[in-house]
Short mmCIF file of C-alpha atoms and ligand atoms in Angstrom, two decimals:
data_model
loop_
_atom_site.label_atom_id
_atom_site.label_comp_id
_atom_site.label_asym_id
_atom_site.label_seq_id
_atom_site.Cartn_x
_atom_site.Cartn_y
_atom_site.Cartn_z
CA MET D 566 -168.41 113.56 134.00
CA ASP D 567 -166.74 114.68 137.23
CA LEU D 568 -166.02 118.40 137.49
CA THR D 569 -165.09 118.30 141.19
CA ARG D 570 -161.35 118.37 140.53
CA PHE D 571 -161.68 121.97 139.32
CA PRO D 572 -161.80 124.62 142.05
CA ARG D 573 -165.15 126.40 141.90
CA ARG D 574 -166.84 129.24 143.77
CA ARG D 575 -170.64 129.04 144.01
CA TYR D 576 -172.71 132.08 143.04
CA THR D 577 -176.04 130.32 142.42
CA HIS D 578 -177.57 128.01 144.97
CA HIS D 579 -180.08 126.14 142.83
CA PRO D 580 -180.44 124.82 139.29
CA THR D 581 -181.92 127.54 137.06
CA PRO D 582 -185.59 126.68 136.34
CA ILE D 583 -186.85 125.33 133.06
CA GLU D 584 -190.35 126.49 132.10
CA ARG D 585 -192.74 125.98 129.23
CA LEU D 586 -193.53 129.13 127.22
CA GLU D 587 -197.15 128.40 126.35
CA HIS D 588 -198.27 131.80 125.14
CA PHE D 589 -195.09 132.54 123.24
CA SER D 590 -195.31 129.12 121.53
CA ALA D 591 -198.97 129.75 120.64
CA ALA D 592 -198.15 133.17 119.20
CA LEU D 593 -195.70 131.49 116.82
CA GLY D 594 -198.32 128.87 115.94
CA GLY D 595 -196.24 125.86 116.53
CA PRO D 596 -193.35 124.27 118.30
CA GLN D 597 -193.43 123.61 122.00
CA ILE D 598 -190.92 126.10 123.34
CA TRP D 599 -189.22 125.83 126.70
CA ILE D 600 -186.82 128.20 128.36
CA LYS D 601 -183.97 127.66 130.78
CA ARG D 602 -183.71 130.67 133.03
CA ASP D 603 -179.99 131.40 133.16
CA ASP D 604 -181.12 135.00 133.57
CA GLN D 605 -181.84 133.88 137.17
CA LEU D 606 -178.27 132.87 137.95
CA GLY D 607 -176.59 134.54 140.93
CA LEU D 608 -174.70 137.87 141.08
CA THR D 609 -176.08 141.25 140.06
CA PRO D 610 -178.34 140.46 138.11
CA GLY D 611 -177.17 137.05 136.96
CA GLY D 612 -176.49 135.89 133.42
CA ASN D 613 -174.36 133.38 131.56
CA LYS D 614 -171.08 134.94 132.71
CA THR D 615 -171.96 133.93 136.28
CA ARG D 616 -171.38 130.26 135.42
CA LYS D 617 -168.00 130.92 133.82
CA LEU D 618 -166.88 133.15 136.68
CA GLU D 619 -167.44 130.37 139.23
CA PHE D 620 -164.40 128.60 137.76
CA LEU D 621 -162.40 131.67 136.71
CA VAL D 622 -162.62 133.46 140.04
CA ALA D 623 -161.77 130.26 141.93
CA ASP D 624 -158.58 130.17 139.85
CA ALA D 625 -157.89 133.87 140.53
CA LEU D 626 -158.20 133.25 144.28
CA ALA D 627 -155.97 130.17 144.07
CA GLN D 628 -153.32 132.36 142.45
CA GLY D 629 -153.55 134.98 145.18
CA ALA D 630 -154.98 137.76 143.02
CA ASP D 631 -156.41 140.89 144.64
CA THR D 632 -157.90 142.42 141.46
CA LEU D 633 -159.91 141.04 138.54
CA ILE D 634 -159.14 142.62 135.16
CA THR D 635 -161.40 142.07 132.18
CA CYS D 636 -162.69 143.69 129.00
CA GLY D 637 -165.88 144.20 127.02
CA ALA D 638 -168.12 146.59 125.12
CA PRO D 639 -169.58 149.72 126.78
CA GLN D 640 -172.74 147.76 127.76
CA SER D 641 -170.86 144.60 128.70
CA ASN D 642 -172.79 142.16 130.90
CA HIS D 643 -169.56 140.26 131.36
CA CYS D 644 -167.82 143.31 132.87
CA ARG D 645 -170.79 143.93 135.19
CA LEU D 646 -170.77 140.34 136.45
CA THR D 647 -167.00 140.24 136.86
CA LEU D 648 -167.28 143.36 139.02
CA SER D 649 -170.11 141.78 140.96
CA ALA D 650 -168.07 138.60 141.58
CA ALA D 651 -165.07 140.72 142.64
CA ILE D 652 -167.20 142.54 145.21
CA LYS D 653 -168.53 139.27 146.57
CA GLU D 654 -164.98 137.96 147.00
CA GLY D 655 -163.57 141.17 148.48
CA LEU D 656 -161.46 141.85 145.38
CA LYS D 657 -161.08 144.98 143.25
CA CYS D 658 -162.07 145.11 139.58
CA ARG D 659 -160.68 147.06 136.62
CA MET D 660 -162.08 147.10 133.08
CA VAL D 661 -160.85 147.78 129.58
CA ILE D 662 -163.85 148.97 127.55
CA GLU D 663 -163.65 148.57 123.77
CA GLU D 664 -165.60 151.20 121.90
CA ARG D 665 -166.67 148.76 119.15
CA VAL D 666 -169.17 151.26 117.77
CA GLU D 667 -167.32 154.55 117.39
CA GLY D 668 -168.49 157.24 119.79
CA SER D 669 -170.69 154.81 121.74
CA TYR D 670 -168.96 155.19 125.10
CA ASP D 671 -170.63 157.65 127.44
CA VAL D 672 -169.41 157.81 131.03
CA ASP D 673 -172.94 158.74 132.15
CA ALA D 674 -174.82 156.12 130.13
CA SER D 675 -177.51 154.00 131.75
CA GLY D 676 -177.77 150.19 131.82
CA ASN D 677 -174.63 148.25 132.63
CA ASN D 678 -172.47 151.35 132.53
CA PHE D 679 -174.55 152.84 135.33
CA LEU D 680 -174.06 149.63 137.33
CA PHE D 681 -170.26 149.74 136.81
CA ARG D 682 -170.31 153.10 138.61
CA LEU D 683 -172.88 152.16 141.21
CA MET D 684 -170.94 149.05 142.23
CA GLY D 685 -167.70 151.01 142.37
CA VAL D 686 -165.44 149.79 139.58
CA GLU D 687 -161.88 150.79 140.50
CA ASP D 688 -160.83 151.98 137.05
CA VAL D 689 -162.06 151.95 133.44
CA VAL D 690 -159.74 152.31 130.45
CA VAL D 691 -161.53 153.05 127.14
CA VAL D 692 -159.84 151.92 123.92
CA PRO D 693 -160.92 152.22 120.25
CA GLY D 694 -162.61 149.31 118.44
CA GLY D 695 -160.13 146.76 117.09
CA SER D 696 -157.52 147.46 119.77
CA ASN D 697 -155.41 144.65 121.18
CA LEU D 698 -157.45 144.01 124.32
CA GLY D 699 -155.11 141.34 125.68
CA ALA D 700 -152.24 143.83 125.59
CA ALA D 701 -154.39 146.55 127.16
CA MET D 702 -155.31 144.21 130.05
CA GLN D 703 -151.67 143.14 130.51
CA LYS D 704 -150.76 146.80 130.84
CA VAL D 705 -153.32 147.18 133.64
CA ALA D 706 -151.83 144.09 135.31
CA ALA D 707 -148.33 145.56 135.01
CA ASP D 708 -149.50 148.86 136.57
CA LEU D 709 -150.93 146.90 139.50
CA ALA D 710 -147.76 144.85 139.88
CA ARG D 711 -145.70 148.04 140.16
CA ALA D 712 -147.94 149.04 143.08
CA GLY D 713 -147.32 145.67 144.76
CA ARG D 714 -150.71 144.26 143.78
CA LYS D 715 -151.70 141.18 141.79
CA GLY D 716 -154.19 141.28 138.95
CA TYR D 717 -155.87 138.28 137.32
CA VAL D 718 -156.78 138.74 133.66
CA ILE D 719 -160.07 137.26 132.49
CA PRO D 720 -160.46 137.20 128.69
CA GLY D 721 -163.44 138.86 126.97
CA GLY D 722 -166.67 137.07 127.81
CA GLY D 723 -164.78 134.77 130.19
CA SER D 724 -164.38 132.44 127.22
CA ASN D 725 -161.37 130.23 127.71
CA ALA D 726 -161.22 126.54 128.61
CA LEU D 727 -161.75 127.16 132.32
CA GLY D 728 -164.71 129.52 131.76
CA GLY D 729 -166.26 127.04 129.34
CA LEU D 730 -166.54 124.53 132.20
CA GLY D 731 -169.44 126.65 133.46
CA TYR D 732 -171.48 125.52 130.46
CA VAL D 733 -170.36 121.93 130.82
CA ALA D 734 -171.92 122.19 134.28
CA CYS D 735 -175.02 123.72 132.69
CA ALA D 736 -175.31 120.84 130.20
CA GLN D 737 -175.17 118.37 133.11
CA GLU D 738 -177.77 120.34 135.03
CA LEU D 739 -180.06 120.41 131.99
CA GLN D 740 -179.64 116.68 131.41
CA GLN D 741 -180.85 115.99 134.96
CA GLN D 742 -183.82 118.38 134.56
CA LEU D 743 -184.93 116.75 131.30
CA PHE D 744 -184.88 113.42 133.11
CA GLU D 745 -186.94 114.82 136.01
CA HIS D 746 -189.49 116.47 133.68
CA ASP D 747 -189.59 113.41 131.42
CA LEU D 748 -188.94 115.87 128.61
CA GLN D 749 -187.41 115.06 125.23
CA LEU D 750 -186.01 117.98 123.29
CA ASP D 751 -185.37 118.14 119.57
CA ARG D 752 -183.15 121.19 119.82
CA VAL D 753 -181.50 123.65 122.20
CA ILE D 754 -180.96 127.25 121.06
CA VAL D 755 -178.11 129.27 122.59
CA GLY D 756 -176.38 132.56 121.87
CA SER D 757 -172.97 132.46 120.25
CA GLY D 758 -170.65 135.42 120.86
CA SER D 759 -167.26 135.03 122.50
CA SER D 760 -168.23 131.32 122.31
CA GLY D 761 -167.79 130.08 125.90
CA THR D 762 -171.48 129.34 126.24
CA HIS D 763 -171.95 127.58 122.91
CA GLY D 764 -168.54 125.88 123.02
CA GLY D 765 -169.00 124.80 126.64
CA MET D 766 -172.40 123.31 125.78
CA VAL D 767 -170.92 121.44 122.79
CA ALA D 768 -168.26 119.96 125.09
CA GLY D 769 -170.85 119.19 127.78
CA PHE D 770 -173.15 117.48 125.27
CA LEU D 771 -170.28 115.39 123.92
CA GLY D 772 -168.89 114.46 127.32
CA ASN D 773 -172.30 113.53 128.71
CA HIS D 774 -173.54 111.79 125.55
CA ILE D 775 -176.45 114.21 125.18
CA ASP D 776 -177.78 113.65 121.69
CA ILE D 777 -179.89 116.80 121.17
CA ALA D 778 -179.32 119.20 118.27
CA LEU D 779 -177.67 122.41 119.46
CA THR D 780 -177.87 125.66 117.51
CA GLY D 781 -175.91 128.82 118.26
CA VAL D 782 -177.35 132.09 117.00
CA GLY D 783 -174.48 134.45 116.17
CA VAL D 784 -174.60 137.85 117.85
CA SER D 785 -171.58 139.30 116.05
CA ARG D 786 -170.49 136.89 113.28
CA ASP D 787 -172.02 134.71 110.59
CA PRO D 788 -171.34 130.94 110.65
CA GLN D 789 -168.22 130.82 108.48
CA GLU D 790 -166.41 132.91 111.10
CA GLN D 791 -168.30 131.87 114.21
CA ALA D 792 -168.26 128.08 113.84
CA PRO D 793 -164.44 127.72 113.87
CA LEU D 794 -164.30 129.93 116.98
CA VAL D 795 -166.88 127.78 118.77
CA ARG D 796 -165.17 124.57 117.70
CA ARG D 797 -161.82 125.82 119.05
CA GLU D 798 -163.47 126.72 122.37
CA ALA D 799 -165.24 123.34 122.56
CA GLN D 800 -161.97 121.53 121.81
CA ALA D 801 -160.10 123.50 124.49
CA VAL D 802 -162.76 122.55 127.03
CA CYS D 803 -162.68 118.87 125.96
CA ASP D 804 -158.88 118.89 126.27
CA LEU D 805 -159.01 120.43 129.74
CA LEU D 806 -161.43 117.66 130.70
CA GLU D 807 -159.10 115.08 129.11
CA LEU D 808 -161.99 113.60 127.15
CA GLY D 809 -159.68 112.39 124.40
CA VAL D 810 -162.09 113.45 121.64
CA THR D 811 -161.81 115.62 118.57
CA VAL D 812 -164.89 117.83 118.31
CA PRO D 813 -166.63 116.82 115.06
CA GLU D 814 -167.33 119.74 112.75
CA GLU D 815 -170.99 118.71 112.42
CA LYS D 816 -171.52 119.11 116.18
CA VAL D 817 -171.02 122.87 115.82
CA HIS D 818 -174.10 124.39 114.24
CA CYS D 819 -174.29 128.17 113.93
CA ILE D 820 -176.80 130.40 112.23
CA GLY D 821 -176.28 134.01 111.20
CA GLY D 822 -178.27 136.84 109.74
CA TYR D 823 -179.83 138.14 112.96
CA TRP D 824 -177.04 140.32 114.40
CA GLN D 825 -176.72 142.75 111.51
CA PRO D 826 -176.10 145.61 110.89
CA LYS D 827 -173.49 145.28 113.64
CA TYR D 828 -172.91 143.81 117.09
CA SER D 829 -175.09 145.66 119.63
CA VAL D 830 -176.86 147.78 116.99
CA PRO D 831 -180.66 147.27 116.97
CA ASN D 832 -182.64 145.72 114.12
CA ASP D 833 -186.39 145.17 113.55
CA ALA D 834 -186.34 141.42 114.25
CA MET D 835 -184.75 142.06 117.66
CA ILE D 836 -187.40 144.66 118.51
CA GLU D 837 -190.16 142.21 117.53
CA ALA D 838 -188.62 139.45 119.67
CA VAL D 839 -188.16 141.63 122.75
CA ARG D 840 -191.75 142.90 122.54
CA LEU D 841 -193.27 139.48 121.83
CA MET D 842 -191.49 137.78 124.76
CA ALA D 843 -192.40 140.66 127.11
CA ARG D 844 -196.05 140.71 126.05
CA THR D 845 -196.71 136.95 125.89
CA GLU D 846 -194.64 135.74 128.86
CA GLY D 847 -193.60 138.79 130.88
CA ILE D 848 -189.99 137.75 130.37
CA LEU D 849 -187.44 140.45 129.53
CA LEU D 850 -184.86 139.95 126.80
CA ASP D 851 -182.04 142.38 126.02
CA PRO D 852 -181.32 144.27 122.78
CA VAL D 853 -177.70 143.14 122.31
CA TYR D 854 -177.90 139.37 122.82
CA THR D 855 -181.09 137.56 123.77
CA GLY D 856 -183.34 139.79 121.61
CA LYS D 857 -181.32 138.80 118.55
CA ILE D 858 -181.06 135.16 119.68
CA VAL D 859 -184.83 134.86 120.03
CA ALA D 860 -185.17 136.63 116.67
CA GLY D 861 -183.13 133.69 115.35
CA LEU D 862 -185.48 131.21 117.01
CA ILE D 863 -188.52 132.98 115.54
CA GLY D 864 -186.80 132.97 112.15
CA MET D 865 -186.17 129.22 112.38
CA VAL D 866 -189.85 128.60 113.14
CA ARG D 867 -190.95 130.77 110.21
CA ASN D 868 -188.54 129.26 107.69
CA GLY D 869 -189.33 125.69 108.76
CA ALA D 870 -185.93 124.87 110.26
CA VAL D 871 -187.89 124.24 113.48
CA ARG D 872 -191.11 122.33 112.72
CA ALA D 873 -194.44 122.87 114.48
CA ASP D 874 -194.35 119.39 116.05
CA GLU D 875 -190.91 119.85 117.60
CA THR D 876 -189.92 120.69 121.16
CA VAL D 877 -187.13 123.23 121.57
CA LEU D 878 -185.47 124.93 124.52
CA PHE D 879 -184.11 128.47 124.49
CA LEU D 880 -181.29 129.18 126.93
CA HIS D 881 -181.91 132.67 128.34
CA THR D 882 -178.43 134.04 129.00
CA GLY D 883 -179.47 137.24 130.82
CA GLY D 884 -178.46 140.78 129.89
CA MET D 885 -181.51 142.64 131.13
CA PRO D 886 -179.75 145.82 132.37
CA SER D 887 -178.83 146.97 128.86
CA LEU D 888 -182.56 147.14 128.04
CA PHE D 889 -182.53 150.46 129.87
CA ALA D 890 -179.81 151.84 127.64
CA TYR D 891 -182.03 151.20 124.58
CA GLU D 892 -185.39 152.52 125.78
CA ASP D 893 -185.66 154.91 122.85
CA VAL D 894 -185.62 152.13 120.20
CA LEU D 895 -187.98 149.83 122.14
CA ARG D 896 -190.59 152.30 123.24
C1 PLP S 1811 -172.06 137.34 126.67
C2 PLP S 1811 -173.49 137.07 126.41
C3 PLP S 1811 -173.90 136.12 125.46
C4 PLP S 1811 -172.93 135.40 124.57
O1 PLP S 1811 -172.28 134.38 125.27
P1 PLP S 1811 -170.78 133.97 124.85
O2 PLP S 1811 -170.41 132.95 125.85
O3 PLP S 1811 -169.96 135.21 124.91
O4 PLP S 1811 -170.83 133.43 123.47
C5 PLP S 1811 -175.25 135.87 125.32
N1 PLP S 1811 -176.16 136.54 126.06
C6 PLP S 1811 -175.81 137.46 126.97
C7 PLP S 1811 -176.88 138.17 127.71
C8 PLP S 1811 -174.46 137.77 127.18
O5 PLP S 1811 -174.13 138.70 128.08
#
């Protein structure tokens, strides 16, 4: 599949490595587990939003924008990386922060919030959970327009058709790496939140005829709500690519049960996953996303959904800075 007709900025200058997690696999007593290090993507520090921003920011520049506007939770990796991309391009960045957990916003908090300040975000608007974030971002854009400036609105998580192309590119990159390593996977495990990653991978697998099972571990919704969201995203990406396919329902596999009690709120399985990965591989996960995603992988091994003779790959989507906002629960 040819992605070259879409304008793209480059923030990572190499394919992200794939590695075998020998000690982690042994600790679980079974499957051969590999990791793809999308936590080593470019920007500050890189994560899955980096891939989406390559296409989104190229579009913003093509439209003559001088400011990126986006939204997220108080510890949003997406907001941090949008700011980082803005800096790299000589643009300004404004954020709408949704206080999804009441009272969770603290202007002096550590983690990503600290990095928003350190990297010089131009303005932060905080709104209550459940607010209309699209409208809040349009208001920021209108304020800028009145001052003779031009904002470019990036949806939450960078998850629209254009952003999803980043994970089509990732699927292509992975396909080439599997060929080079002579590696056959039974399953790929990804996080499933605003759905650009999971949906982009579904589209990339379809478009490149990659016939490997793909499972999205929900970080904020159980499958009955998450799967339709992912399928819509995958379809939008396929349509943008003019693939002429309807995304089959069975190509969108989600699991739930690992994000509770609430998005971003810790649970025991997350704590176990973060500790186990740190202590067996020296690889850091984060409490909001990858800790819960790996908890899902561990759960699938323990309940037999992933068998001991299988080979699976976990896509590490980044998020490390928020670890430092949760030291008290992980210590
Ligand atoms: C945003 C994010 C996810 C979820 O990806 P979506 O594309 O929003 O579904 C997973 N992991 C990390 C670290 C993230 O920041």
